[in-house]
Structure formats: structure tokens, C-alpha cells
Amino acid sequence: MPIEGFDYKGFAASMSEQAKELVPKELKDFEKEYIVKTLGNFTLLAGEALYNDEQLNLNADQAVFITQIIAEWSFHKSIDLIHSGILPQYWDSIMQKIAFTIFEIAKQAVIRNIPQDQLLQAVEHHVIKVYNTSIEELQKKGIIDEEIKNRAESQSNIDAMAKQAQAEQQRLKQEAAEQAERNLEADEKRREEEKKKRKQEKALTEMPKGISNKQMKLMSLALVLKILSQDKVTTILNKFDSNDSLAISNYMNMADLESHIDGDLVTNCLKEMKDYLPVKRKLTKENVLGDLLRIYRTTPREKIEKIIKNERPLVKRFIAQAYDGEYSELPLRVAGIVAQYIEESI
């Protein structure tokens, strides 16, 4: 009796639809059509033969397994034939031999309960053997030359797809690993920021009442200045207005200054105030030119020329050449003074 639950027509149609989505995009339309049509025909014929063979006594799963093997190898070997360079009129005879071989080997292996992995190995071995033998017969008949023979025998779409799938899997694993690492870094950064925020909030709540954020910054700076020399302290204080400078000096004289502020808060306050602190740079031609070019980008040339209108010709020539990024023969120390003078005059 027919195999219960085995819809071979529906299965063949389903395999054909799947093949349409998998055929290589670079193939011509008639080549794509051939792949889908060949797969569908062989799957349908094999399914019908199994369905009507009452002596085999197969169940639906076994019948599907056999027809699926035929469908998959029909797909891969038809692509190999197309890539081989063999003319289309010889494709059918080779594909028929391959389909018949698969059908017989798979059917007998299932009947004998041979393990699935051994069955698949046997099918692959005989498919390759029949395919290569068919190619050699074409060469012996003078239909193809040695070059096409070698090209045909080197084709293996099944291996190419396996490598592609493996590469894609590896790519996805790599992307997943990188994303996981980014997530961990983001989580760690968020935890650190939350920890930092809690510390700041705690420090602020523990501050004596009436102390503003600005006062806290000045107190933080005063704590640092207490360990510097008097010359450096004077240089830094000159950067502030008189009121802030006086406040900092008073805080420096507080005996219990450290007890009023949190260590982390000191660090954060100083980061915000770094623009006020003088930075000593090495006097070089590159630094002087860089300072002048920075001034030129934000100040009209007429204004700068007005500032140096009473200067010596050597200085004027130095300023003019600096616009072109050139350093004229002006002593470096004098050039630094000129650049500082212009910056303070604009």
C-alpha cells in the first residue's frame, strides 16, 4: 500500500521553491531554470517511485530522507555542471546517472538500516565517482578537452557552500563576541559613572551648609596649592580675579581644610578647572607658529596689523610670513614675546 503521510508531490514542490532562493545570483536565467527544474523532476520521480513501491515497506520519514538526498545532490551537481563549461545538451544524461545512483544506494542503505552518516558517505562517494566517470567519457569521445575535464572535476558546490556557511558562522560568532565585549565595557563604564555620581552626591550632602559648588572648587584648588612653592602659587593665583584669589588664599590657611572636602571631588573639581591652570610649553618655532596661526583663525588680519603698525620692519615681516606658515629669521625668544604680545592685545 502507498506510504501513509508521504506527500511526494508537495515535498517536490517545496524543494523546488527552496532551490529558487539558493541558486547562485550570477547565473543566467536559463541556468537557474535548469537547476530548479532538474531538482523538481528528480525529486518528484523518486518520491513517486517510493510511494508506489509496496515491497519496500518504508515509512514517510524514510521516504522523505531519500528524496531529500536526491534533491540536494541534484542541486549541487547541476551547478557544478554549469560552472564546468560543458555544453547544456550533455547535462541531462549526467544528471540522470547521478540521480539513479543516489536512488538505488540510498534505498538499499535504508532497507538495511545502515547508520545515517555511513549512508551519506556512501552516497557522496558514488555521486563523485559517477560524475567524474561521465566527464571522462565525454573527453574520450572528443566532446570536451583536457582543460574542461579538469575544470569540471574540480567543481564542488557542496564544499563551497559548506565553507561559506562556516565562514558566515564564524563571522556571526565574532560579531557576537565583539558585541558582548562592548556590552561589558558599557556596563562597566555605567557602573563606574553611577559609583562616581553616588560619591559626589554623598560628598555634597556631607558638605557644610552654605558652601556653594564654586566655593568647593576653590577649596579643592587651595588644597592642591598648599603643597606647591610660593612662586607657583602666585603664578596660579594671578590667573583668577581678586575675589577668587583672596578666597583661595583664605582656604589655604584653614587648618582643617581636608575635613571639608572629598578626595574624589577634589579630582573632579580640578578637571573642570584645568583651563585656569598655566601650562608650561617648550619654546619652539613650531609652537610659536601654531600660536600665531590659532590667533589668525579667529582674528581679522587688519586688527593684527593695527596692533603691530608701530613695530620694526623685522617684526612686521615675521608676522606676515607667519600667515603662510613660514618662520622668518627672528630670534626665537623675541618671536615668543611677539606672539604673546599679540595674543594679549587682541
mmCIF file of N, CA, C and O in Angstrom, residues 238-272:
data_model
loop_
_atom_site.group_PDB
_atom_site.id
_atom_site.type_symbol
_atom_site.label_atom_id
_atom_site.label_comp_id
_atom_site.label_asym_id
_atom_site.label_seq_id
_atom_site.Cartn_x
_atom_site.Cartn_y
_atom_site.Cartn_z
ATOM 1 N N ASN A 238 47.364 84.479 40.116
ATOM 2 C CA ASN A 238 47.247 85.624 39.214
ATOM 3 C C ASN A 238 46.293 85.356 38.056
ATOM 4 O O ASN A 238 45.858 86.282 37.368
ATOM 5 N N LYS A 239 45.959 84.067 37.856
ATOM 6 C CA LYS A 239 45.021 83.710 36.793
ATOM 7 C C LYS A 239 43.572 83.970 37.202
ATOM 8 O O LYS A 239 42.676 83.933 36.363
ATOM 9 N N PHE A 240 43.320 84.188 38.481
ATOM 10 C CA PHE A 240 41.957 84.388 38.978
ATOM 11 C C PHE A 240 41.709 85.863 39.276
ATOM 12 O O PHE A 240 42.652 86.645 39.453
ATOM 13 N N ASP A 241 40.436 86.210 39.344
ATOM 14 C CA ASP A 241 40.137 87.587 39.747
ATOM 15 C C ASP A 241 40.449 87.748 41.232
ATOM 16 O O ASP A 241 40.674 86.788 41.959
ATOM 17 N N SER A 242 40.458 88.999 41.688
ATOM 18 C CA SER A 242 40.925 89.293 43.045
ATOM 19 C C SER A 242 40.086 88.606 44.115
ATOM 20 O O SER A 242 40.608 88.120 45.121
ATOM 21 N N ASN A 243 38.764 88.536 43.920
ATOM 22 C CA ASN A 243 37.898 87.920 44.926
ATOM 23 C C ASN A 243 38.178 86.428 45.071
ATOM 24 O O ASN A 243 38.287 85.903 46.186
ATOM 25 N N ASP A 244 38.277 85.747 43.913
ATOM 26 C CA ASP A 244 38.552 84.303 43.963
ATOM 27 C C ASP A 244 39.952 84.030 44.493
ATOM 28 O O ASP A 244 40.174 83.067 45.239
ATOM 29 N N SER A 245 40.899 84.869 44.105
ATOM 30 C CA SER A 245 42.275 84.703 44.572
ATOM 31 C C SER A 245 42.347 84.843 46.086
ATOM 32 O O SER A 245 43.024 84.058 46.769
ATOM 33 N N LEU A 246 41.622 85.834 46.618
ATOM 34 C CA LEU A 246 41.602 86.032 48.059
ATOM 35 C C LEU A 246 40.938 84.849 48.772
ATOM 36 O O LEU A 246 41.402 84.390 49.821
ATOM 37 N N ALA A 247 39.843 84.334 48.191
ATOM 38 C CA ALA A 247 39.153 83.184 48.784
ATOM 39 C C ALA A 247 40.063 81.970 48.843
ATOM 40 O O ALA A 247 40.112 81.254 49.854
ATOM 41 N N ILE A 248 40.788 81.743 47.752
ATOM 42 C CA ILE A 248 41.710 80.593 47.716
ATOM 43 C C ILE A 248 42.776 80.741 48.790
ATOM 44 O O ILE A 248 43.125 79.773 49.494
ATOM 45 N N SER A 249 43.315 81.943 48.932
ATOM 46 C CA SER A 249 44.345 82.183 49.949
ATOM 47 C C SER A 249 43.806 81.914 51.350
ATOM 48 O O SER A 249 44.490 81.312 52.202
ATOM 49 N N ASN A 250 42.569 82.326 51.582
ATOM 50 C CA ASN A 250 41.963 82.083 52.902
ATOM 51 C C ASN A 250 41.770 80.591 53.161
ATOM 52 O O ASN A 250 42.002 80.100 54.280
ATOM 53 N N TYR A 251 41.313 79.878 52.129
ATOM 54 C CA TYR A 251 41.126 78.437 52.288
ATOM 55 C C TYR A 251 42.458 77.730 52.560
ATOM 56 O O TYR A 251 42.513 76.752 53.314
ATOM 57 N N MET A 252 43.524 78.216 51.938
ATOM 58 C CA MET A 252 44.845 77.612 52.147
ATOM 59 C C MET A 252 45.290 77.733 53.599
ATOM 60 O O MET A 252 46.068 76.906 54.088
ATOM 61 N N ASN A 253 44.789 78.743 54.273
ATOM 62 C CA ASN A 253 45.172 78.968 55.666
ATOM 63 C C ASN A 253 44.270 78.229 56.653
ATOM 64 O O ASN A 253 44.481 78.296 57.861
ATOM 65 N N MET A 254 43.240 77.528 56.128
ATOM 66 C CA MET A 254 42.356 76.764 57.013
ATOM 67 C C MET A 254 43.076 75.509 57.504
ATOM 68 O O MET A 254 43.595 74.722 56.716
ATOM 69 N N ALA A 255 43.111 75.331 58.824
ATOM 70 C CA ALA A 255 43.827 74.177 59.390
ATOM 71 C C ALA A 255 43.120 72.855 59.092
ATOM 72 O O ALA A 255 43.753 71.819 58.950
ATOM 73 N N ASP A 256 41.792 72.877 59.003
ATOM 74 C CA ASP A 256 41.023 71.642 58.810
ATOM 75 C C ASP A 256 40.380 71.575 57.420
ATOM 76 O O ASP A 256 39.301 71.027 57.253
ATOM 77 N N LEU A 257 41.077 72.162 56.431
ATOM 78 C CA LEU A 257 40.514 72.206 55.074
ATOM 79 C C LEU A 257 40.189 70.810 54.553
ATOM 80 O O LEU A 257 39.145 70.588 53.929
ATOM 81 N N GLU A 258 41.065 69.839 54.789
ATOM 82 C CA GLU A 258 40.881 68.488 54.251
ATOM 83 C C GLU A 258 39.585 67.842 54.751
ATOM 84 O O GLU A 258 38.985 67.019 54.042
ATOM 85 N N SER A 259 39.140 68.197 55.932
ATOM 86 C CA SER A 259 37.962 67.546 56.501
ATOM 87 C C SER A 259 36.665 68.006 55.849
ATOM 88 O O SER A 259 35.618 67.387 56.047
ATOM 89 N N HIS A 260 36.727 69.091 55.073
ATOM 90 C CA HIS A 260 35.520 69.648 54.467
ATOM 91 C C HIS A 260 35.242 69.124 53.058
ATOM 92 O O HIS A 260 34.164 69.364 52.520
ATOM 93 N N ILE A 261 36.205 68.450 52.443
ATOM 94 C CA ILE A 261 36.029 68.047 51.039
ATOM 95 C C ILE A 261 36.436 66.595 50.840
ATOM 96 O O ILE A 261 37.285 66.064 51.546
ATOM 97 N N ASP A 262 35.808 65.965 49.837
ATOM 98 C CA ASP A 262 36.046 64.563 49.486
ATOM 99 C C ASP A 262 37.167 64.469 48.455
ATOM 100 O O ASP A 262 37.278 65.303 47.564
ATOM 101 N N GLY A 263 37.997 63.415 48.575
ATOM 102 C CA GLY A 263 39.136 63.268 47.666
ATOM 103 C C GLY A 263 38.734 63.175 46.205
ATOM 104 O O GLY A 263 39.340 63.788 45.321
ATOM 105 N N ASP A 264 37.689 62.379 45.905
ATOM 106 C CA ASP A 264 37.226 62.253 44.516
ATOM 107 C C ASP A 264 36.686 63.579 44.006
ATOM 108 O O ASP A 264 36.839 63.920 42.827
ATOM 109 N N LEU A 265 36.051 64.314 44.897
ATOM 110 C CA LEU A 265 35.500 65.601 44.491
ATOM 111 C C LEU A 265 36.614 66.579 44.143
ATOM 112 O O LEU A 265 36.487 67.394 43.234
ATOM 113 N N VAL A 266 37.717 66.489 44.855
ATOM 114 C CA VAL A 266 38.875 67.330 44.534
ATOM 115 C C VAL A 266 39.337 67.066 43.103
ATOM 116 O O VAL A 266 39.568 67.987 42.322
ATOM 117 N N THR A 267 39.453 65.779 42.770
ATOM 118 C CA THR A 267 39.897 65.404 41.424
ATOM 119 C C THR A 267 38.956 65.936 40.355
ATOM 120 O O THR A 267 39.369 66.502 39.348
ATOM 121 N N ASN A 268 37.649 65.771 40.577
ATOM 122 C CA ASN A 268 36.663 66.225 39.592
ATOM 123 C C ASN A 268 36.667 67.739 39.445
ATOM 124 O O ASN A 268 36.571 68.277 38.338
ATOM 125 N N CYS A 269 36.799 68.427 40.567
ATOM 126 C CA CYS A 269 36.826 69.893 40.518
ATOM 127 C C CYS A 269 38.040 70.392 39.746
ATOM 128 O O CYS A 269 37.957 71.324 38.937
ATOM 129 N N LEU A 270 39.178 69.768 39.971
ATOM 130 C CA LEU A 270 40.399 70.201 39.284
ATOM 131 C C LEU A 270 40.328 69.927 37.786
ATOM 132 O O LEU A 270 40.869 70.678 36.986
ATOM 133 N N LYS A 271 39.644 68.835 37.416
ATOM 134 C CA LYS A 271 39.483 68.556 35.995
ATOM 135 C C LYS A 271 38.678 69.653 35.323
ATOM 136 O O LYS A 271 38.964 70.065 34.203
ATOM 137 N N GLU A 272 37.643 70.129 36.018
ATOM 138 C CA GLU A 272 36.820 71.189 35.451
ATOM 139 C C GLU A 272 37.562 72.521 35.395
ATOM 140 O O GLU A 272 37.260 73.388 34.586
#
